[in-house]
């Protein structure tokens, strides 16, 4: 991005340029996301200490060169714990999103494409489920399944699914009533061909963006439940569990509460930014 | 549902356009029907989910009360099953449950052995205050921010919307932790451990309002930008109205519409957002009760709070829809 471009010309060339060059915020987001993906795959390579070794002589030390982000009440290195917690945090987010999108896709397609006597009740049920806030729906399932990583994954997935199902339904209805589908009907293509060649690809395309957008949010929800003590329990370095464990020492060790949250925020913002970017690009190509 | 029907009576008859008045009534009745349907649905789904849950409710109930986790003999379970009607066919349980709800009876808490409604009504005041205060504060943040940054060129708009994206993406609990550390622990401006007084309410309110302001701001901004390109802006300017006047009087009014929809949605979500915020600030309220109930598997209490929350959510959205129909005449003719 050269600074010499004037405002008017800049706005006009913005769209064209973005085809060749990724905006700075997206590039940064990709770097952040890659860092956490790397941390999830090979935590040992990125961490400086063992996440479980205790060292009572250096407990609750503030961030310094030896312990980058400080230590907890039994002297474990916070930076290494956050790195080692990445895998579980991301996997729960990813799994929740998979649960949410799978059920949302089935329900959304059914509500848009099935015969009226199936579509109508599904649509009504979605409307009812949307009256439950995400967190409360998730809490209901945590209560039923008991607190654990698996139940967290399903609870967050089920909690976020109704909203996604509605989005997919709306998108499918839009595609279904579009000119090219109408043209395909007029040409006498059978229904399953139209679904396979026209409706499914065009209705699925926005899901790529939705998936990226949703992972960040799922990580936020799941960590929130762990923070409430209803998800992964504290000895684990899952980020919400780190926040939950640090609560007791909040008055003396701020780093224990700030940095795990920074990790959650980084993941949430970077995945959201990437999702938005994909969304914009897809809309761009659809309009051309 | 007396609350809804009395609310309906309060809607002023449309004297200005008598032609569309029956249209309006029909639309309101249709919305009312849909609202009652969703209410019935939330009750039924909650009931079904809890009835088909894994694990015997009588065992859970006994274990909650004794603080143990052991198998129970049929002799121990029989009186509980009889008292709570768990031995009845599911249809009978359902009818009892629904008729109880219609009489304002949400059942008795497994753990505390008191009516759920009493527990909720004791705890709802601080939670509801917090949710409403947060919504108001979010609007107070959003309106000047939108007026200052929206529709004033690409650069300022990009800055404004980037700020909104970041705020909307912040987890509420972490915002709370941040504010708690900075303003309560470092600066000592507020008490660290929460009560429900005014001083204790400031930080929780800001915590909930900040991400919400981001959300509302996002939806208002795109509508604001769209309204800025409408011909009425040009004609108002041509009549000699100042640019700031047009923005505040005409454009903002259009931009508020999606924000109002979002506010209806937000209240339901604020009530659940308070769960996390109350945990951060150790503030008493419905959230603390709910977390404890989920922990102990006190399903009567969990489902009571869930039903109440969705009831409020549906009711508020019904009112928002009514406000629309009254405020925006364009919607009436779509009937």
Coordinates of C-alpha atoms in Angstrom, one line a residue:
Chain A
X1 CA 0.0 0.0 0.0
X2 CA 1.8 3.2 -1.2
X3 CA 0.9 6.3 0.7
X4 CA 1.0 8.5 -2.4
X5 CA -2.3 7.3 -3.7
X6 CA -5.0 9.9 -3.1
X7 CA -8.3 9.2 -1.3
X8 CA -10.5 9.2 -4.4
X9 CA -8.3 7.0 -6.5
X10 CA -7.6 4.8 -3.5
X11 CA -11.3 4.0 -3.0
X12 CA -11.7 3.3 -6.7
X13 CA -8.8 1.0 -6.9
X14 CA -9.4 -0.7 -3.6
X15 CA -11.3 -3.6 -5.1
X16 CA -9.0 -4.1 -8.0
X17 CA -5.9 -4.1 -5.9
X18 CA -7.2 -6.5 -3.3
X19 CA -7.2 -9.2 -6.0
X20 CA -3.4 -9.0 -6.2
X21 CA -2.6 -7.9 -2.7
X22 CA -4.0 -9.1 0.6
X23 CA -4.9 -6.3 3.1
X24 CA -2.4 -5.9 5.9
X25 CA -5.0 -6.9 8.6
X26 CA -5.7 -10.2 6.8
X27 CA -2.0 -10.9 6.3
X28 CA -1.4 -10.4 10.0
X29 CA -4.4 -12.6 10.9
X30 CA -3.0 -15.4 8.7
X31 CA 0.3 -15.1 10.5
X32 CA -1.4 -15.3 13.9
X33 CA -3.6 -18.2 12.9
X34 CA -0.6 -20.1 11.5
X35 CA 1.4 -19.5 14.7
X36 CA -1.5 -21.1 16.8
X37 CA -1.9 -23.9 14.3
X38 CA 1.8 -24.6 14.6
X39 CA 1.5 -24.5 18.4
X40 CA -1.3 -27.0 18.2
X41 CA 0.6 -29.4 16.0
X42 CA 4.1 -29.2 17.6
X43 CA 3.8 -27.4 21.0
X44 CA 7.2 -28.7 22.1
X45 CA 9.0 -26.8 19.3
X46 CA 7.5 -23.5 20.4
X47 CA 7.5 -23.7 24.1
X48 CA 10.4 -22.7 26.4
X49 CA 9.6 -24.9 29.4
X50 CA 7.6 -28.0 30.2
X51 CA 4.0 -27.0 30.8
X52 CA 3.7 -29.3 33.8
X53 CA 7.0 -28.9 35.6
X54 CA 6.5 -27.1 38.9
X55 CA 9.1 -24.9 40.5
X56 CA 7.9 -23.6 43.9
X57 CA 11.0 -21.3 44.3
X58 CA 9.8 -19.2 41.3
X59 CA 6.1 -19.3 41.8
X60 CA 4.0 -16.3 40.8
X61 CA 6.9 -14.5 39.1
X62 CA 5.9 -11.7 36.8
X63 CA 6.8 -11.8 33.1
X64 CA 10.6 -11.7 32.6
X65 CA 13.2 -13.0 30.3
X66 CA 13.4 -16.4 32.0
X67 CA 9.6 -16.8 32.0
X68 CA 8.2 -14.8 29.1
X69 CA 4.7 -14.5 30.5
X70 CA 5.4 -15.2 34.1
X71 CA 4.6 -18.3 36.2
X72 CA 1.6 -19.6 38.1
X73 CA 1.1 -20.3 41.8
X74 CA 3.2 -23.5 41.6
X75 CA 5.8 -22.1 39.3
X76 CA 4.7 -23.5 36.0
X77 CA 5.7 -21.4 33.0
X78 CA 2.6 -19.6 31.7
X79 CA 3.8 -19.1 28.1
X80 CA 4.5 -22.8 27.7
X81 CA 1.2 -23.7 29.3
X82 CA -0.7 -21.4 26.8
X83 CA 1.2 -23.0 23.9
X84 CA 0.4 -26.5 25.2
X85 CA -3.2 -25.6 25.7
X86 CA -3.6 -24.4 22.1
X87 CA -4.2 -27.9 20.8
X88 CA -7.2 -28.6 23.1
X89 CA -8.6 -25.1 22.7
X90 CA -8.5 -25.2 18.9
X91 CA -9.7 -28.8 18.6
X92 CA -12.7 -28.0 20.8
X93 CA -13.4 -25.0 18.6
X94 CA -13.0 -27.0 15.5
X95 CA -15.0 -29.9 16.7
X96 CA -17.8 -27.6 17.9
X97 CA -17.9 -25.9 14.5
X98 CA -18.0 -29.3 12.8
X99 CA -20.9 -30.4 14.9
X100 CA -22.7 -27.0 14.4
X101 CA -22.2 -26.9 10.6
X102 CA -23.1 -30.5 10.0
X103 CA -26.4 -30.3 11.8
X104 CA -27.0 -26.8 10.5
X105 CA -26.4 -27.9 6.9
X106 CA -28.8 -30.8 7.2
X107 CA -31.5 -28.7 8.9
X108 CA -30.9 -25.6 6.7
X109 CA -31.1 -27.6 3.4
X110 CA -34.1 -29.5 4.7
X111 CA -35.9 -26.3 5.7
X112 CA -35.2 -24.7 2.3
X113 CA -35.6 -27.7 -0.1
X114 CA -37.7 -30.4 1.4
X115 CA -41.4 -30.7 0.7
X116 CA -43.5 -28.3 2.7
X117 CA -44.7 -30.8 5.3
X118 CA -41.0 -31.4 6.3
X119 CA -39.6 -28.0 5.7
X120 CA -42.2 -26.1 7.6
X121 CA -41.9 -27.9 11.0
X122 CA -38.1 -27.8 10.7
X123 CA -38.2 -24.1 10.1
X124 CA -40.6 -23.6 13.1
X125 CA -38.2 -25.7 15.4
X126 CA -35.3 -23.5 14.3
X127 CA -37.3 -20.5 15.2
X128 CA -38.0 -21.9 18.6
X129 CA -34.3 -22.9 19.2
X130 CA -33.3 -19.3 18.3
X131 CA -35.2 -18.1 21.3
X132 CA -32.6 -19.8 23.5
X133 CA -29.4 -17.7 23.7
X134 CA -26.3 -19.7 22.6
X135 CA -24.8 -19.8 26.1
X136 CA -28.0 -21.1 27.7
X137 CA -28.6 -23.8 25.1
X138 CA -24.9 -24.9 25.6
X139 CA -25.4 -24.8 29.4
X140 CA -28.4 -27.0 29.2
X141 CA -26.4 -29.7 27.3
X142 CA -23.4 -29.3 29.7
X143 CA -25.9 -30.0 32.5
X144 CA -27.1 -33.1 30.7
X145 CA -23.8 -34.5 29.6
X146 CA -21.6 -33.4 32.6
X147 CA -18.5 -31.2 32.2
X148 CA -15.8 -32.6 30.0
X149 CA -14.0 -31.6 26.7
X150 CA -16.3 -33.8 24.6
X151 CA -19.5 -32.5 26.1
X152 CA -18.1 -29.0 25.7
X153 CA -17.6 -29.6 22.0
X154 CA -21.1 -30.9 21.6
X155 CA -22.7 -28.3 23.8
X156 CA -21.1 -25.4 22.0
X157 CA -21.8 -27.0 18.6
X158 CA -25.5 -27.5 19.4
X159 CA -25.7 -24.0 21.0
X160 CA -24.5 -22.3 17.9
X161 CA -26.2 -24.6 15.3
X162 CA -29.6 -22.9 15.0
X163 CA -28.2 -19.6 13.9
X164 CA -26.1 -21.2 11.3
X165 CA -29.0 -23.3 10.1
X166 CA -31.0 -20.2 9.6
X167 CA -28.2 -18.6 7.5
X168 CA -27.8 -21.7 5.4
X169 CA -31.6 -21.9 4.9
X170 CA -31.6 -18.2 3.7
X171 CA -28.7 -18.7 1.4
X172 CA -30.2 -21.9 -0.1
X173 CA -33.6 -20.1 -0.7
X174 CA -31.7 -17.3 -2.4
X175 CA -29.9 -19.8 -4.7
X176 CA -33.1 -21.8 -5.3
X177 CA -35.0 -18.7 -6.6
X178 CA -32.0 -17.5 -8.7
X179 CA -32.1 -17.1 -12.4
X180 CA -29.7 -20.0 -13.2
X181 CA -31.7 -22.5 -11.2
X182 CA -34.9 -21.4 -12.9
X183 CA -33.1 -21.7 -16.2
X184 CA -32.0 -25.2 -15.3
X185 CA -35.5 -26.2 -14.5
X186 CA -36.7 -24.7 -17.8
X187 CA -34.1 -26.7 -19.6
X188 CA -35.6 -29.9 -18.1
X189 CA -32.7 -30.9 -15.8
X190 CA -33.8 -33.4 -13.1
X191 CA -34.0 -32.1 -9.6
X192 CA -31.0 -34.1 -8.2
X193 CA -28.8 -32.7 -11.0
X194 CA -29.9 -29.2 -10.3
X195 CA -29.1 -29.8 -6.6
X196 CA -25.7 -31.3 -7.3
X197 CA -24.6 -28.8 -10.0
X198 CA -26.2 -25.6 -9.0
X199 CA -27.8 -25.4 -5.5
X200 CA -25.2 -27.3 -3.4
X201 CA -22.1 -25.6 -4.7
X202 CA -23.5 -22.1 -4.5
X203 CA -25.1 -22.7 -1.1
X204 CA -22.0 -24.3 0.3
X205 CA -19.6 -21.6 -0.9
X206 CA -20.4 -19.1 1.9
X207 CA -19.9 -21.9 4.4
X208 CA -16.1 -21.7 3.9
X209 CA -16.2 -18.2 5.3
X210 CA -18.8 -19.2 8.0
X211 CA -16.5 -22.0 9.1
X212 CA -13.5 -19.6 9.6
X213 CA -15.8 -17.1 11.3
X214 CA -17.3 -19.7 13.6
X215 CA -14.1 -21.3 14.8
X216 CA -13.1 -18.1 16.6
X217 CA -16.5 -17.8 18.2
X218 CA -16.5 -21.4 19.2
X219 CA -13.2 -21.1 21.0
X220 CA -14.6 -18.0 22.8
X221 CA -17.7 -19.9 23.9
X222 CA -15.9 -23.1 24.9
X223 CA -13.3 -21.2 26.9
X224 CA -16.1 -19.2 28.6
X225 CA -17.7 -22.4 29.7
X226 CA -14.4 -23.7 31.1
X227 CA -13.9 -20.4 32.8
X228 CA -17.3 -20.9 34.5
X229 CA -15.9 -24.3 35.7
X230 CA -18.3 -26.1 33.4
X231 CA -15.9 -27.3 30.8
X232 CA -12.3 -28.6 30.9
X233 CA -11.0 -28.7 34.5
X234 CA -8.0 -26.7 35.7
X235 CA -5.0 -29.0 35.7
X236 CA -5.4 -28.9 31.9
X237 CA -3.8 -25.9 30.1
X238 CA -6.9 -25.3 28.0
X239 CA -7.2 -21.5 27.8
X240 CA -10.5 -21.2 29.7
X241 CA -9.2 -23.6 32.3
X242 CA -6.1 -21.4 32.7
X243 CA -8.4 -18.4 33.3
X244 CA -10.4 -20.3 35.8
X245 CA -7.3 -21.4 37.6
X246 CA -5.8 -17.9 37.7
X247 CA -8.9 -16.4 39.2
X248 CA -7.8 -17.1 42.7
X249 CA -4.6 -15.1 42.3
X250 CA -6.0 -12.2 40.3
X251 CA -5.1 -9.6 42.8
X252 CA -1.4 -10.5 42.9
X253 CA -0.7 -12.1 39.4
X254 CA -2.5 -10.2 36.7
X255 CA -0.6 -12.0 33.9
X256 CA -2.4 -15.3 34.7
X257 CA -5.7 -13.7 33.8
X258 CA -4.5 -11.4 31.0
X259 CA -2.4 -13.6 28.7
X260 CA -4.7 -16.7 28.3
X261 CA -7.4 -14.1 27.3
X262 CA -5.0 -12.5 24.8
X263 CA -4.6 -15.9 23.2
X264 CA -8.4 -16.4 23.0
X265 CA -8.8 -12.8 21.6
X266 CA -6.0 -13.4 19.0
X267 CA -7.6 -16.6 17.8
X268 CA -11.1 -15.1 17.7
X269 CA -10.1 -11.9 15.9
X270 CA -7.7 -13.6 13.4
X271 CA -10.2 -16.3 12.3
X272 CA -13.0 -13.8 12.1
X273 CA -10.8 -11.5 10.0
X274 CA -9.9 -14.4 7.6
X275 CA -13.5 -15.5 7.4
X276 CA -14.7 -11.9 6.6
X277 CA -12.0 -11.7 3.9
X278 CA -13.1 -14.9 2.3
X279 CA -16.7 -13.8 2.5
X280 CA -15.9 -10.5 0.7
X281 CA -13.9 -12.2 -1.9
X282 CA -16.6 -14.7 -2.7
X283 CA -19.2 -11.9 -2.9
X284 CA -16.9 -10.1 -5.2
X285 CA -16.6 -13.0 -7.6
X286 CA -20.3 -13.6 -7.5
X287 CA -21.0 -10.1 -8.6
X288 CA -18.6 -10.1 -11.5
Chain B
X1 CA -51.1 -14.8 28.7
X2 CA -52.5 -11.6 30.3
X3 CA -49.3 -9.7 29.8
X4 CA -49.4 -9.9 26.1
X5 CA -53.1 -9.1 25.6
X6 CA -52.9 -6.0 27.8
X7 CA -49.8 -4.9 25.8
X8 CA -51.9 -5.3 22.7
X9 CA -54.7 -3.0 24.0
X10 CA -52.1 -0.3 24.5
X11 CA -51.3 -0.1 20.8
X12 CA -52.9 3.1 19.6
X13 CA -55.5 2.7 16.8
X14 CA -54.3 4.1 13.6
X15 CA -56.4 7.3 13.1
X16 CA -54.3 8.8 10.4
X17 CA -54.7 6.0 7.9
X18 CA -58.0 4.3 8.5
X19 CA -57.6 2.2 5.4
X20 CA -54.6 0.2 6.7
X21 CA -55.9 -0.1 10.3
X22 CA -57.4 -3.6 9.8
X23 CA -54.3 -4.5 8.1
X24 CA -52.3 -3.5 11.1
X25 CA -54.6 -5.5 13.4
X26 CA -54.2 -8.6 11.3
X27 CA -50.4 -8.3 11.3
X28 CA -50.3 -7.8 15.1
X29 CA -52.6 -10.8 15.6
X30 CA -50.3 -12.9 13.3
X31 CA -47.2 -11.8 15.3
X32 CA -49.0 -12.6 18.5
X33 CA -49.9 -16.1 17.2
X34 CA -46.2 -16.7 16.2
X35 CA -45.1 -15.4 19.6
X36 CA -47.3 -17.8 21.5
X37 CA -46.2 -20.6 19.3
X38 CA -42.5 -20.0 20.0
X39 CA -43.3 -19.8 23.7
X40 CA -45.1 -23.1 23.6
X41 CA -42.2 -24.6 21.6
X42 CA -39.5 -23.5 24.1
X43 CA -41.4 -25.1 26.9
X44 CA -42.0 -28.3 25.0
X45 CA -38.4 -28.6 23.8
X46 CA -37.1 -27.9 27.3
X47 CA -39.4 -30.5 28.7
X48 CA -38.5 -33.1 26.1
X49 CA -34.8 -32.6 26.4
X50 CA -35.0 -33.1 30.2
X51 CA -37.3 -36.1 30.0
X52 CA -35.1 -38.1 27.6
X53 CA -31.9 -37.2 29.5
X54 CA -29.5 -39.9 30.3
X55 CA -29.7 -40.9 34.0
X56 CA -32.6 -41.3 36.4
X57 CA -33.9 -38.0 37.7
X58 CA -35.0 -39.4 41.1
X59 CA -31.4 -40.8 41.6
X60 CA -29.9 -37.4 40.6
X61 CA -32.3 -35.7 43.0
X62 CA -31.5 -37.9 45.9
X63 CA -27.8 -37.6 45.3
X64 CA -28.0 -33.8 45.1
X65 CA -29.7 -33.7 48.4
X66 CA -27.4 -36.1 50.2
X67 CA -24.3 -34.8 48.4
X68 CA -23.3 -38.4 47.4
X69 CA -23.1 -40.1 44.1
X70 CA -24.4 -43.6 44.7
X71 CA -26.8 -46.1 43.2
X72 CA -30.3 -46.0 44.9
X73 CA -32.6 -48.9 45.7
X74 CA -36.1 -48.9 44.3
X75 CA -37.5 -48.4 47.8
X76 CA -35.6 -45.2 48.1
X77 CA -36.6 -44.0 44.7
X78 CA -40.3 -44.8 44.9
X79 CA -41.4 -41.9 47.2
X80 CA -39.4 -39.4 45.0
X81 CA -40.9 -40.7 41.8
X82 CA -44.4 -40.4 43.3
X83 CA -43.8 -36.9 44.7
X84 CA -42.4 -35.5 41.5
X85 CA -44.7 -37.6 39.2
X86 CA -41.7 -39.3 37.5
X87 CA -43.7 -42.5 37.6
X88 CA -46.4 -41.1 35.4
X89 CA -46.5 -41.6 31.6
X90 CA -44.6 -38.9 29.8
X91 CA -47.8 -37.3 28.3
X92 CA -49.3 -36.9 31.8
X93 CA -46.0 -35.4 33.1
X94 CA -46.1 -33.0 30.1
X95 CA -49.7 -31.9 30.7
X96 CA -48.9 -31.3 34.4
X97 CA -45.8 -29.4 33.6
X98 CA -47.6 -27.1 31.1
X99 CA -50.6 -26.5 33.3
X100 CA -48.2 -25.7 36.2
X101 CA -46.5 -23.2 34.0
X102 CA -49.8 -21.6 33.1
X103 CA -50.4 -21.1 36.8
X104 CA -47.0 -19.6 37.3
X105 CA -45.6 -22.8 38.8
X106 CA -42.1 -23.7 37.5
X107 CA -41.7 -26.6 39.8
X108 CA -39.4 -27.1 42.9
X109 CA -35.6 -26.9 42.9
X110 CA -34.0 -30.4 43.4
X111 CA -31.3 -29.0 45.5
X112 CA -32.9 -26.1 47.5
X113 CA -36.3 -27.8 47.7
X114 CA -38.0 -24.5 47.2
X115 CA -40.3 -23.2 44.3
X116 CA -38.1 -22.3 41.3
X117 CA -40.2 -19.2 40.7
X118 CA -39.3 -17.8 44.2
X119 CA -35.6 -18.5 43.7
X120 CA -35.7 -16.7 40.3
X121 CA -37.7 -13.7 41.5
X122 CA -35.3 -13.2 44.4
X123 CA -32.3 -13.2 42.1
X124 CA -33.6 -11.6 38.9
X125 CA -33.4 -7.9 39.9
X126 CA -29.6 -7.5 39.9
X127 CA -29.4 -9.5 36.6
X128 CA -32.1 -7.6 34.9
X129 CA -30.8 -4.2 36.0
X130 CA -27.4 -5.2 34.7
X131 CA -28.7 -6.2 31.3
X132 CA -30.8 -3.1 30.8
X133 CA -28.1 -0.8 32.0
X134 CA -25.6 -2.5 29.5
X135 CA -28.0 -2.0 26.6
X136 CA -28.5 1.7 27.4
X137 CA -24.8 2.2 27.8
X138 CA -24.1 0.4 24.5
X139 CA -26.4 2.8 22.7
X140 CA -24.8 5.8 24.5
X141 CA -21.4 4.6 23.1
X142 CA -22.7 3.8 19.7
X143 CA -24.7 6.8 18.5
X144 CA -21.9 9.5 18.9
X145 CA -19.4 7.0 17.5
X146 CA -21.6 6.4 14.4
X147 CA -22.3 10.1 13.9
X148 CA -18.6 10.8 14.1
X149 CA -17.2 8.1 11.9
X150 CA -19.9 6.8 9.5
X151 CA -20.5 8.3 6.1
X152 CA -17.4 10.6 6.2
X153 CA -15.1 9.0 3.7
X154 CA -13.5 5.6 3.3
X155 CA -10.6 6.1 5.7
X156 CA -12.6 7.2 8.7
X157 CA -15.3 4.6 8.0
X158 CA -12.7 1.8 7.8
X159 CA -11.2 2.9 11.1
X160 CA -14.6 3.0 12.7
X161 CA -15.6 -0.4 11.4
X162 CA -12.3 -1.9 12.4
X163 CA -12.8 -0.7 15.9
X164 CA -16.3 -2.2 15.9
X165 CA -15.1 -5.5 14.6
X166 CA -12.5 -5.7 17.4
X167 CA -14.9 -4.7 20.1
X168 CA -17.6 -7.1 18.9
X169 CA -15.1 -10.0 18.8
X170 CA -13.9 -9.5 22.4
X171 CA -15.1 -12.2 24.9
X172 CA -17.2 -10.6 27.6
X173 CA -15.5 -12.5 30.4
X174 CA -12.1 -11.2 29.3
X175 CA -13.2 -7.6 29.0
X176 CA -14.5 -8.0 32.5
X177 CA -11.2 -9.4 33.8
X178 CA -9.3 -6.6 32.1
X179 CA -11.5 -3.9 33.6
X180 CA -11.3 -5.6 37.0
X181 CA -7.5 -5.7 37.0
X182 CA -7.1 -2.1 35.7
X183 CA -9.8 -0.2 37.5
X184 CA -10.4 -2.3 40.7
X185 CA -7.0 -3.8 41.5
X186 CA -4.5 -1.3 40.0
X187 CA -6.4 2.0 40.3
X188 CA -8.6 1.0 43.2
X189 CA -11.5 3.0 41.8
X190 CA -14.0 0.2 42.4
X191 CA -14.3 -2.6 44.9
X192 CA -12.8 -5.9 43.7
X193 CA -15.5 -8.2 45.1
X194 CA -19.0 -7.4 43.8
X195 CA -22.2 -6.6 45.5
X196 CA -25.3 -5.2 43.8
X197 CA -24.9 -1.5 44.7
X198 CA -24.3 1.3 42.1
X199 CA -20.6 1.2 42.5
X200 CA -20.5 -2.5 42.0
X201 CA -22.6 -2.2 38.9
X202 CA -20.4 0.1 36.9
X203 CA -17.7 -2.3 35.8
X204 CA -20.1 -5.2 35.0
X205 CA -22.2 -2.8 32.9
X206 CA -19.3 -1.5 30.9
X207 CA -18.1 -5.1 30.4
X208 CA -21.4 -6.1 28.8
X209 CA -21.8 -2.8 26.9
X210 CA -18.4 -2.7 25.1
X211 CA -18.8 -5.8 22.9
X212 CA -22.5 -5.0 22.4
X213 CA -21.7 -1.5 21.3
X214 CA -19.4 -3.1 18.6
X215 CA -22.3 -5.3 17.4
X216 CA -24.9 -2.5 17.3
X217 CA -22.3 -0.2 15.7
X218 CA -21.6 -2.7 12.9
X219 CA -25.3 -3.0 12.0
X220 CA -26.0 0.7 12.2
X221 CA -23.0 1.7 10.2
X222 CA -23.9 -0.2 7.0
X223 CA -27.5 1.2 7.2
X224 CA -26.1 4.7 7.9
X225 CA -23.9 4.5 4.8
X226 CA -26.7 3.3 2.7
X227 CA -29.1 6.1 3.9
X228 CA -26.4 8.7 3.2
X229 CA -26.8 7.9 -0.5
X230 CA -30.6 8.2 -0.5
X231 CA -32.1 11.1 -2.5
X232 CA -33.7 12.6 0.7
X233 CA -30.3 13.5 2.0
X234 CA -29.6 15.6 -1.1
X235 CA -33.1 17.2 -1.0
X236 CA -32.7 18.1 2.7
X237 CA -29.3 19.6 2.0
X238 CA -30.8 21.6 -1.0
X239 CA -33.5 22.9 1.4
X240 CA -30.6 24.5 3.3
X241 CA -30.3 22.0 6.2
X242 CA -26.8 21.6 7.7
X243 CA -24.8 18.5 7.0
X244 CA -24.7 17.6 10.7
X245 CA -28.5 18.2 10.9
X246 CA -29.2 15.9 8.1
X247 CA -27.0 13.2 9.6
X248 CA -28.5 13.5 13.1
X249 CA -32.2 14.0 12.0
X250 CA -32.7 12.0 8.9
X251 CA -29.9 9.6 8.3
X252 CA -29.6 8.4 11.8
X253 CA -33.3 7.6 12.0
X254 CA -33.0 5.2 9.2
X255 CA -29.8 3.7 10.5
X256 CA -31.4 3.0 13.9
X257 CA -33.8 0.5 12.5
X258 CA -31.4 -2.5 12.4
X259 CA -30.0 -1.4 15.7
X260 CA -33.5 -1.7 17.3
X261 CA -34.0 -5.2 15.9
X262 CA -30.6 -6.1 17.3
X263 CA -31.5 -4.6 20.7
X264 CA -34.4 -7.0 21.0
X265 CA -32.1 -9.9 20.2
X266 CA -29.5 -8.4 22.5
X267 CA -31.6 -8.5 25.7
X268 CA -32.0 -12.2 25.5
X269 CA -28.3 -12.6 25.0
X270 CA -27.4 -10.0 27.6
X271 CA -29.3 -12.0 30.2
X272 CA -27.1 -15.0 29.4
X273 CA -24.0 -12.8 29.0
X274 CA -24.6 -11.8 32.7
X275 CA -23.8 -15.4 33.6
X276 CA -20.2 -14.9 32.6
X277 CA -19.9 -11.4 33.9
X278 CA -21.4 -12.2 37.3
X279 CA -18.8 -15.0 37.6
X280 CA -16.0 -12.5 36.8
X281 CA -17.1 -9.9 39.4
X282 CA -18.4 -12.4 41.9
X283 CA -21.7 -10.6 41.6
X284 CA -24.9 -12.2 43.0
X285 CA -27.7 -12.8 40.5
X286 CA -29.4 -15.3 38.2
X287 CA -26.1 -16.2 36.5
X288 CA -24.5 -17.5 39.7
X289 CA -27.7 -19.5 40.5
X290 CA -27.7 -21.0 37.0
X291 CA -24.0 -22.0 37.1
X292 CA -24.5 -23.7 40.4
X293 CA -27.7 -25.4 39.1
X294 CA -25.8 -26.7 36.0
X295 CA -23.0 -28.0 38.3
X296 CA -25.4 -29.9 40.6
X297 CA -27.7 -31.0 37.8
X298 CA -30.6 -29.2 39.4
X299 CA -32.7 -29.6 36.2
X300 CA -35.8 -28.0 37.7
X301 CA -33.9 -24.8 38.3
X302 CA -32.0 -24.9 35.0
X303 CA -35.2 -25.4 32.9
X304 CA -37.0 -22.7 34.9
X305 CA -34.3 -20.1 34.2
X306 CA -34.1 -21.2 30.5
X307 CA -37.9 -20.9 30.1
X308 CA -38.0 -17.5 31.8
X309 CA -35.1 -16.2 29.6
X310 CA -36.7 -17.3 26.4
X311 CA -40.1 -16.0 27.6
X312 CA -38.5 -12.5 28.1
X313 CA -36.7 -12.8 24.8
X314 CA -39.8 -13.7 22.9
X315 CA -41.9 -11.0 24.6
X316 CA -39.3 -8.3 24.0
X317 CA -39.0 -9.2 20.4
X318 CA -42.8 -9.1 20.1
X319 CA -42.8 -5.6 21.5
X320 CA -40.0 -4.6 19.1
X321 CA -42.1 -5.9 16.2
X322 CA -45.1 -3.9 17.4
X323 CA -42.9 -0.8 17.6
X324 CA -41.8 -1.3 14.1
X325 CA -45.4 -1.7 12.8
X326 CA -46.4 1.5 14.5
X327 CA -43.2 3.5 13.6
X328 CA -42.6 2.3 10.1
X329 CA -45.8 2.5 7.9
X330 CA -44.0 0.8 5.0
X331 CA -44.2 -2.5 6.8
X332 CA -47.9 -2.5 7.2
X333 CA -48.7 -2.6 3.5
X334 CA -46.7 -5.8 3.1
X335 CA -49.4 -7.8 4.9

